[in-house]
Tab-separated table of C-alpha atoms and ligand atoms in Angstrom:
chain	number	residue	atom	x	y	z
D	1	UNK	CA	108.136	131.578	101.291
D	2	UNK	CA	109.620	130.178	104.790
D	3	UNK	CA	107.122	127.446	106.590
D	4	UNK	CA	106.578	129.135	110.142
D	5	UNK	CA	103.496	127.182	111.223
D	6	UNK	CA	102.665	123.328	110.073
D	7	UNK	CA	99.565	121.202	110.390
D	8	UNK	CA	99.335	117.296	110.107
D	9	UNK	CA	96.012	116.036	109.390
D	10	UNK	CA	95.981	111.868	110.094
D	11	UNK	CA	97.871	110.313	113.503
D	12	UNK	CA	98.745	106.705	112.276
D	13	UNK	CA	102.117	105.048	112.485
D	14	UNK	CA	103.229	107.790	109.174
D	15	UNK	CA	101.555	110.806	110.636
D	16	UNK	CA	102.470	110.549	114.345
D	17	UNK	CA	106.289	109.848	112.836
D	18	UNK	CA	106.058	113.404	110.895
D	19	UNK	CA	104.768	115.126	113.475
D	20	UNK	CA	107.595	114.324	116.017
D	21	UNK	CA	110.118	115.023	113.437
D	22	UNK	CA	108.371	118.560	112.844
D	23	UNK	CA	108.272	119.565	116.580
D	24	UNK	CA	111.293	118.211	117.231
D	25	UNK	CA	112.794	120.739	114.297
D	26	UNK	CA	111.151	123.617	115.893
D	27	UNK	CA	107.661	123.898	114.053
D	28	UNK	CA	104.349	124.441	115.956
D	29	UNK	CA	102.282	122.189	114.896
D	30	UNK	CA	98.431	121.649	114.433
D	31	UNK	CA	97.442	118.296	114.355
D	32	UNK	CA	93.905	116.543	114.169
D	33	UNK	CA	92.411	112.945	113.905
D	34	UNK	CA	89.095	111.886	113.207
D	35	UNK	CA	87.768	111.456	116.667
D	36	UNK	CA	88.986	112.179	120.495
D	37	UNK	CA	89.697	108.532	121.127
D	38	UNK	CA	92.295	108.710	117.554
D	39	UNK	CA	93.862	111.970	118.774
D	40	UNK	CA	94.596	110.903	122.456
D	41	UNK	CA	96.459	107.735	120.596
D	42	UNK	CA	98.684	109.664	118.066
D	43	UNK	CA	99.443	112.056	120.864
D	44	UNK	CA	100.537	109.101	122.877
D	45	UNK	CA	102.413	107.431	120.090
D	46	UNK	CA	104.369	110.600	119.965
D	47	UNK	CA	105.220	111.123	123.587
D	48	UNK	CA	106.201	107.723	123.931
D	49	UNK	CA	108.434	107.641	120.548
D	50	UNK	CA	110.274	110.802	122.119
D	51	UNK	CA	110.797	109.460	125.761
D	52	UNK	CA	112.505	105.837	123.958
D	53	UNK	CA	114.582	108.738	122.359
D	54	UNK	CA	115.470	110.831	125.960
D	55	UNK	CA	116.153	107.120	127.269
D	56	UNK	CA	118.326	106.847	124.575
D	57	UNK	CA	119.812	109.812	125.649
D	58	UNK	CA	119.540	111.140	122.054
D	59	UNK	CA	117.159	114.078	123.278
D	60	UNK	CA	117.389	115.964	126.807
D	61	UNK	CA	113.894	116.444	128.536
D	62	UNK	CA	114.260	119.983	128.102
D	63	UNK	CA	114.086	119.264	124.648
D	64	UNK	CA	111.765	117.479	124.700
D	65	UNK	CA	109.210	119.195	127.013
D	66	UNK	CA	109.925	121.987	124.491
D	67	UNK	CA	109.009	119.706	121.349
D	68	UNK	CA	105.318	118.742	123.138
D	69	UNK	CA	104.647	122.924	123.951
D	70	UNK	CA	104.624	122.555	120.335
D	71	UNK	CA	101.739	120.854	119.941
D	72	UNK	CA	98.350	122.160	119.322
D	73	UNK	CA	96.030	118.975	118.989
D	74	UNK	CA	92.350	119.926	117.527
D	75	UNK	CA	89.191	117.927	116.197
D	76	UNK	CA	88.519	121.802	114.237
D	77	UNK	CA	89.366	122.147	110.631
D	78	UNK	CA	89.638	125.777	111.466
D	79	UNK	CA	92.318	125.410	113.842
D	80	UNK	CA	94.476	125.057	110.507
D	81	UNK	CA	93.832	128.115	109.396
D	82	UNK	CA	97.214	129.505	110.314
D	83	UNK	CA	99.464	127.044	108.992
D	84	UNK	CA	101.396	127.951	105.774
D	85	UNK	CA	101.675	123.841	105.202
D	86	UNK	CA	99.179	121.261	106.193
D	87	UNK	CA	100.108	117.884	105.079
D	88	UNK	CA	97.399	114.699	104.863
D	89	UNK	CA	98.453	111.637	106.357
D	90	UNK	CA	94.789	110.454	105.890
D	91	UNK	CA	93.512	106.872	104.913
D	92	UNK	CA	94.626	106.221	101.264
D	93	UNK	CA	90.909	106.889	99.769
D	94	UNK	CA	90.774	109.863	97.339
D	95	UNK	CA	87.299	110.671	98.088
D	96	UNK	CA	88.414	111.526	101.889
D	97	UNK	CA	91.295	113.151	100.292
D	98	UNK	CA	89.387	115.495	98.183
D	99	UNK	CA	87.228	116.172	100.592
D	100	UNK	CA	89.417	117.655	103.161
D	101	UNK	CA	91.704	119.006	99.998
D	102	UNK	CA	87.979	121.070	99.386
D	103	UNK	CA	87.962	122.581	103.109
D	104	UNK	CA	91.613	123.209	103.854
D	105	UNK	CA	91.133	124.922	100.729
D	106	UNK	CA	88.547	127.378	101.912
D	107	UNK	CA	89.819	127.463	105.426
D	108	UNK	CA	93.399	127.840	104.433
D	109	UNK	CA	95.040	131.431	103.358
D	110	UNK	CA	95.810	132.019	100.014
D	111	UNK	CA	99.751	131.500	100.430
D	112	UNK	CA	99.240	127.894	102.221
D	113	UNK	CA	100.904	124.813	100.397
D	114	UNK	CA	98.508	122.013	100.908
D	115	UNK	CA	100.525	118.322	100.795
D	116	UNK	CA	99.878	114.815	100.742
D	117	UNK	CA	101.530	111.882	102.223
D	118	UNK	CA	99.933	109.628	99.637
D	119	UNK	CA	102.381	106.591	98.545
D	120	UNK	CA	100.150	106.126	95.412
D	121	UNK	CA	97.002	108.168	94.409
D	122	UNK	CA	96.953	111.288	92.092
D	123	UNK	CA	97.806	114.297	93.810
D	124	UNK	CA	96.882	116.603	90.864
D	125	UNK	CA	93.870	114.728	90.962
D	126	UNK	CA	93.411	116.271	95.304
D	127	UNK	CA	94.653	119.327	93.447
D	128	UNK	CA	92.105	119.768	90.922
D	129	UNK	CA	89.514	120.098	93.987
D	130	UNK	CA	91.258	123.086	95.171
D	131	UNK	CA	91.549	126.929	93.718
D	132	UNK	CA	95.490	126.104	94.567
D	133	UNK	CA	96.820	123.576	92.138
D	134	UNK	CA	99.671	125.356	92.165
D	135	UNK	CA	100.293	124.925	95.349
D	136	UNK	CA	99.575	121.552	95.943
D	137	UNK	CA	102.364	118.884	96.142
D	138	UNK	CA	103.549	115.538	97.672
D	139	UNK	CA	105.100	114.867	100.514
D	140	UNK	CA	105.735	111.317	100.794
D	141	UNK	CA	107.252	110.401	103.805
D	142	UNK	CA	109.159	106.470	105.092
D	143	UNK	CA	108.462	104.600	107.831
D	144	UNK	CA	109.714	105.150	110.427
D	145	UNK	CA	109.927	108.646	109.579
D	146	UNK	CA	112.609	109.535	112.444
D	147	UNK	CA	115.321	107.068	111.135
D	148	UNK	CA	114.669	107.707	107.280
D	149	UNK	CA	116.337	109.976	105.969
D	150	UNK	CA	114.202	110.179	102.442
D	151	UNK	CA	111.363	112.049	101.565
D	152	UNK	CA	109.826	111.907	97.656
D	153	UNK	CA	108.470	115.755	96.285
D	154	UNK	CA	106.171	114.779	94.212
D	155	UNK	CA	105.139	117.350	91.888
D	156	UNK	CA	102.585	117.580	89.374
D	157	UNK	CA	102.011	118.725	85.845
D	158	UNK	CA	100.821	122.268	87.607
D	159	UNK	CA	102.845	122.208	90.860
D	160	UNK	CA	104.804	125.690	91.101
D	161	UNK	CA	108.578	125.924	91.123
D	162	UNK	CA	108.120	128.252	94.146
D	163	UNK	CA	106.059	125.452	96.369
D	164	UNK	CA	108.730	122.999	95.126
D	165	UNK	CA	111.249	125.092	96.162
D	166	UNK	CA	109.675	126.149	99.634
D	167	UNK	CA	109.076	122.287	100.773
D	168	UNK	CA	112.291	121.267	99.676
D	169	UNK	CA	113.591	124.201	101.907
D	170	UNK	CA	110.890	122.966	104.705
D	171	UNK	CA	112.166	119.164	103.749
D	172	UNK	CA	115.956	120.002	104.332
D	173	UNK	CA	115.176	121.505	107.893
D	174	UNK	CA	114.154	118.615	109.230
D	175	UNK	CA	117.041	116.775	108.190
D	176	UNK	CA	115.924	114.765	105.213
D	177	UNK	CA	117.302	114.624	101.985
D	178	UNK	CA	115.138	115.237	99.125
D	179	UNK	CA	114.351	113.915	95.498
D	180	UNK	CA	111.647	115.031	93.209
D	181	UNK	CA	110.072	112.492	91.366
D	182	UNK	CA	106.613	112.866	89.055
D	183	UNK	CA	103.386	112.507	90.000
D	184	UNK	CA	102.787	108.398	88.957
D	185	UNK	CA	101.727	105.977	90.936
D	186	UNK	CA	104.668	104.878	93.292
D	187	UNK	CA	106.741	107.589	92.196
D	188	UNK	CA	110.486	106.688	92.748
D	189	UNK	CA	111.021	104.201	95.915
D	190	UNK	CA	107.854	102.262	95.468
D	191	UNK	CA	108.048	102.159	92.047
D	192	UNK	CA	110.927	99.593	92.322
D	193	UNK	CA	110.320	98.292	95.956
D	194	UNK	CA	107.017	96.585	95.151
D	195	UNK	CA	107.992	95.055	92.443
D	196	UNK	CA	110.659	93.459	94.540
D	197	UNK	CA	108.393	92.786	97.214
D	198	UNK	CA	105.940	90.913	95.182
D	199	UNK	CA	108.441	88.798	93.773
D	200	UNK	CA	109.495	87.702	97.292
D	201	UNK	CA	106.053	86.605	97.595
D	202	UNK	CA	105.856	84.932	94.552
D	203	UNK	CA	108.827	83.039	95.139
D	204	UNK	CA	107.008	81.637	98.694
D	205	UNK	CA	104.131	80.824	96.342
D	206	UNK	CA	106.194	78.475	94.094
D	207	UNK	CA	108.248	77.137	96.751
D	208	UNK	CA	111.935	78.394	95.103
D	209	UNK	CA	112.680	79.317	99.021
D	210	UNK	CA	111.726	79.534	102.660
D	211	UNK	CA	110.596	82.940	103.838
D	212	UNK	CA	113.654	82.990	106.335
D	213	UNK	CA	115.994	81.956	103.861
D	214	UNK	CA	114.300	84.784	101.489
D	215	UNK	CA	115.438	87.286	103.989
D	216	UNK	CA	118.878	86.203	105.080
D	217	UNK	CA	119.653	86.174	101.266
D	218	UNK	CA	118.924	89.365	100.796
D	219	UNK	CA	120.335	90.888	104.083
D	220	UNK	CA	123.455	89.447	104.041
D	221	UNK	CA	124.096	89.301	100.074
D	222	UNK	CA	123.043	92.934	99.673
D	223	UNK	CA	123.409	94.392	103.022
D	224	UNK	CA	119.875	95.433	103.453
D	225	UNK	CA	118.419	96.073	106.749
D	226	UNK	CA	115.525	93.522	106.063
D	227	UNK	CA	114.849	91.245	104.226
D	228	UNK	CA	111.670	91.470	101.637
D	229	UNK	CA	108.966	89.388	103.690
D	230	UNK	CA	109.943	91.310	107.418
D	231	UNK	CA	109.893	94.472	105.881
D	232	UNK	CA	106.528	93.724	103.834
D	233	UNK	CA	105.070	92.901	107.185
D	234	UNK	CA	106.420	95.846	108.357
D	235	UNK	CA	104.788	98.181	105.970
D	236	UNK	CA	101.499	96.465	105.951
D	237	UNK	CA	100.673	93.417	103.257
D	238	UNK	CA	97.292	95.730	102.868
D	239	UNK	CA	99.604	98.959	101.872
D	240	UNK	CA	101.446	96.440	99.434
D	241	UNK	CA	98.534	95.326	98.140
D	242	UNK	CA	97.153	98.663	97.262
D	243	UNK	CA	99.740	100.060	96.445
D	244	UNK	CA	100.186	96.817	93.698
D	245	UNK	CA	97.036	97.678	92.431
D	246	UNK	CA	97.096	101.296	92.114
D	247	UNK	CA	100.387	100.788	89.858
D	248	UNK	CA	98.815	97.910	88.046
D	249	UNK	CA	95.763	99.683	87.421
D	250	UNK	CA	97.740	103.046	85.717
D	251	UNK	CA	100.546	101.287	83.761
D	252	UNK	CA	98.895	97.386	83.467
D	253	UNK	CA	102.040	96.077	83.373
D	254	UNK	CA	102.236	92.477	85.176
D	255	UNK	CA	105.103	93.180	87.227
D	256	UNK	CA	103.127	95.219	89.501
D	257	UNK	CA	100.489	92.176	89.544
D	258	UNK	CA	99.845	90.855	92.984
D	259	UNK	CA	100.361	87.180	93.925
D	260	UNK	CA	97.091	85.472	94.751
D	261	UNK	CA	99.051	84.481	98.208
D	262	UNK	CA	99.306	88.338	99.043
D	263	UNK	CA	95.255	89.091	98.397
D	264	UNK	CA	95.003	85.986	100.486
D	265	UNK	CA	97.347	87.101	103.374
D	266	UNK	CA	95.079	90.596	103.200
D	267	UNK	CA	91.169	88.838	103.148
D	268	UNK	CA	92.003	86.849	105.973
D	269	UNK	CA	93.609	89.907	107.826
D	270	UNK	CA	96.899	88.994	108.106
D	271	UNK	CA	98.529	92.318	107.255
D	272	UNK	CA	102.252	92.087	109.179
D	273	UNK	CA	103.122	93.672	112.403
D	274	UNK	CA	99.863	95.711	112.753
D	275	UNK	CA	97.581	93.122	112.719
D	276	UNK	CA	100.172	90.757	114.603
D	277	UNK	CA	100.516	88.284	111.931
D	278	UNK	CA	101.887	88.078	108.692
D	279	UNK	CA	104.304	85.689	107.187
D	280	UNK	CA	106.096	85.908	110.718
D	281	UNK	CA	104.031	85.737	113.961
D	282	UNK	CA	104.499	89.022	116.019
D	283	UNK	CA	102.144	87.694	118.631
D	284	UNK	CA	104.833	86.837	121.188
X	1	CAA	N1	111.037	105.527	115.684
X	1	CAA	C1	112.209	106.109	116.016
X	1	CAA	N2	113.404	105.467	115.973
X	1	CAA	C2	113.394	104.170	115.615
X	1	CAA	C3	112.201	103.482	115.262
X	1	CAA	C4	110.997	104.222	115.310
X	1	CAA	N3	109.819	103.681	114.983
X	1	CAA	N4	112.517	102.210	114.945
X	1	CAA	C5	113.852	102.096	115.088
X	1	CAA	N5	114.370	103.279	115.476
X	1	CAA	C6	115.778	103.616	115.685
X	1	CAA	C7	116.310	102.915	116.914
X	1	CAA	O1	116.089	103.716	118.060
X	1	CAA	C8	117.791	102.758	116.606
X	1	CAA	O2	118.472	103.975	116.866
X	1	CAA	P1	119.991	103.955	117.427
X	1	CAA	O3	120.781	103.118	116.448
X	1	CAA	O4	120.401	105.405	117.414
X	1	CAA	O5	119.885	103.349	118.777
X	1	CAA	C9	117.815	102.565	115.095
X	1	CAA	O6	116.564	103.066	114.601
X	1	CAA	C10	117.965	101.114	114.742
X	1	CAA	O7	116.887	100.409	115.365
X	1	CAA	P2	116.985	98.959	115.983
X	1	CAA	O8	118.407	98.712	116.453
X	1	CAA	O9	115.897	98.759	116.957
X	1	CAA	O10	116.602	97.964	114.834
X	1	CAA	P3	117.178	97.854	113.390
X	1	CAA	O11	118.649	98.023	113.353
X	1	CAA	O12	116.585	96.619	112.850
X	1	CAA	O13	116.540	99.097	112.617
X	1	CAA	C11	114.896	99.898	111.151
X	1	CAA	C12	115.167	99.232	112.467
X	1	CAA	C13	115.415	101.335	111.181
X	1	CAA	C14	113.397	99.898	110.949
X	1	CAA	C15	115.661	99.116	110.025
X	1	CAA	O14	115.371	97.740	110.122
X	1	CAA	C16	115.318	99.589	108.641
X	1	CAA	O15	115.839	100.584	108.171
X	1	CAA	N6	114.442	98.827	107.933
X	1	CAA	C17	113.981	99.177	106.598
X	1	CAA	C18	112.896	100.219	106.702
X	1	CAA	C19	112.380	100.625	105.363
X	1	CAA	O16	112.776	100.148	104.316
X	1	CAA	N7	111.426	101.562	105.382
X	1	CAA	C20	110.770	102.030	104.205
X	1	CAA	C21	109.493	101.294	104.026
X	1	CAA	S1	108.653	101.814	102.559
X	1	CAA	C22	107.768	103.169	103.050
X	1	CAA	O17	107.749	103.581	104.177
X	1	CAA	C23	107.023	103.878	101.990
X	1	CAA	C24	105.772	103.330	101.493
X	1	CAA	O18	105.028	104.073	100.841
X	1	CAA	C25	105.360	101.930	101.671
């Protein structure tokens, strides 16, 4: 089956980031928040992401005036119903996730692939709500979606070969590269990031470094682009933490234990760059 029509359920920092990368690639889109005021911001986020990238002179106007006629921005579940992939980029709660896996599922035609941008929950589990499994799959997506070049399939115990094959078709369009991995809690990337990232922590908590020496260490002896404590504020210490826990809760082994200075950093609400603080200070 060839994806003609796409819909993007969720606007934050992930969503917004697939959405421009869809458009951009030629799909109309359907996308939806869960009020006006949530809408008007992803929509904004993704002008303003494609006019740094006209400034950059890496996309002409044309091109981009053409990406935005893509657009079709909704508060209507039924708007989706002529998309032959909708994929949730909805708050990690799999409640919320089953319940709008239950109505794109009635709304939906038979042949649509329903996905889900989850880093960590059960997506047979969104499956089982649906009269679909077979077509239900991740699509796990890496921030910030327009320089990554990754994206995880994540495919269940009852995911088809034919919806595997179709998003990885989908997947390849948009210029990513694609690896399949099973559906367990942090499937491939996460699955050794956070472990990493919540050793970086723990090595704060016992003093063995500074946080800035943390980072050079491991930018300039392994070449990455951060280092573990700017890039854990850059995904969110509340992601990390949930994410920690989800894999802690399904395989209880203690490396995926979080540091009491990370459930700290996350009560008092310092999450990383969202929040403005996290262990650096984005305030200025
Ligand atoms: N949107 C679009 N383009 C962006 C961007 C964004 N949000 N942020 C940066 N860029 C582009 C810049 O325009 C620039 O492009 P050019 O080189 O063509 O000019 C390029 O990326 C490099 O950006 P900068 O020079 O501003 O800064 P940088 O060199 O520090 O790169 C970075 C920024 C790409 C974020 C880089 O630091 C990086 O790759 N960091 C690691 C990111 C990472 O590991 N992400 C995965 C997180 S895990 C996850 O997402 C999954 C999960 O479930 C938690």
């Amino acid at each position: 089956m060839e994806i003609k029509k796409v819909g993007v359920v969720g606007l934050g920092i992930m969503g917004s980031g697939i959405v421009e990368v869809c458009i951009r690639s030629g799909y109309p889109t359907v996308i939806s928040e869960i009020n006006q005021g949530l809408l008007d911001k992803g929509m904004n986020a993704i002008k303003s992401s494609m006019e740094r990238a006209v400034k950059k002179g890496k996309l002409s106007e044309q091109d981009q005036n053409a990406a935005l006629g893509r657009l079709t921005a909704t508060l209507k579940t039924e708007d989706f119903s002529g998309c032959d992939l909708v994929i949730e980029v909805i708050i990690e709660n799999m409640e919320i996730k089953k319940k709008l896996f239950t109505d794109m599922d009635k709304i939906c035609p038979p042949h649509t692939i329903l996905a889900s941008n989850t880093s960590c929950l059960s997506v047979l589990e969104m499956a089982s709500v649906t009269k679909r499994v077979p077509q239900v799959v991740g699509l796990h997506f890496f921030n910030p979606v327009p320089v990554m070049r990754l994206i995880e399939i994540v495919r269940t115990i009852a995911t088809s070969e034919e919806t595997i094959e179709t998003v990885k078709s989908f997947g390849q369009s948009l210029d990513k590269t694609l690896v399949i991995a099973q559906d367990a809690p942090g499937f491939i990337v996460n699955r050794l990031l956070i472990p990493y990232l919540l050793d970086a922590i723990h090595m704060i908590e016992i003093g063995a470094a500074t946080k800035e020496d943390i980072d050079r260490g491991m930018e300039l002896g392994c070449n990455h682009p951060m280092g573990p404590l700017t890039l854990a504020d850059f995904i969110g210490l509340d992601t990390i933490y949930f994410i920690a826990n989800a894999m802690y809760e399904e395989f209880k082994d203690p490396k995926y234990a979080s540091p009491v200075l990370l459930k700290k950093m996350v009560t008092i609400g310092n999450l990383g760059r969202k929040s403005g603080k996290g262990f650096y200070d984005y305030k200025k």
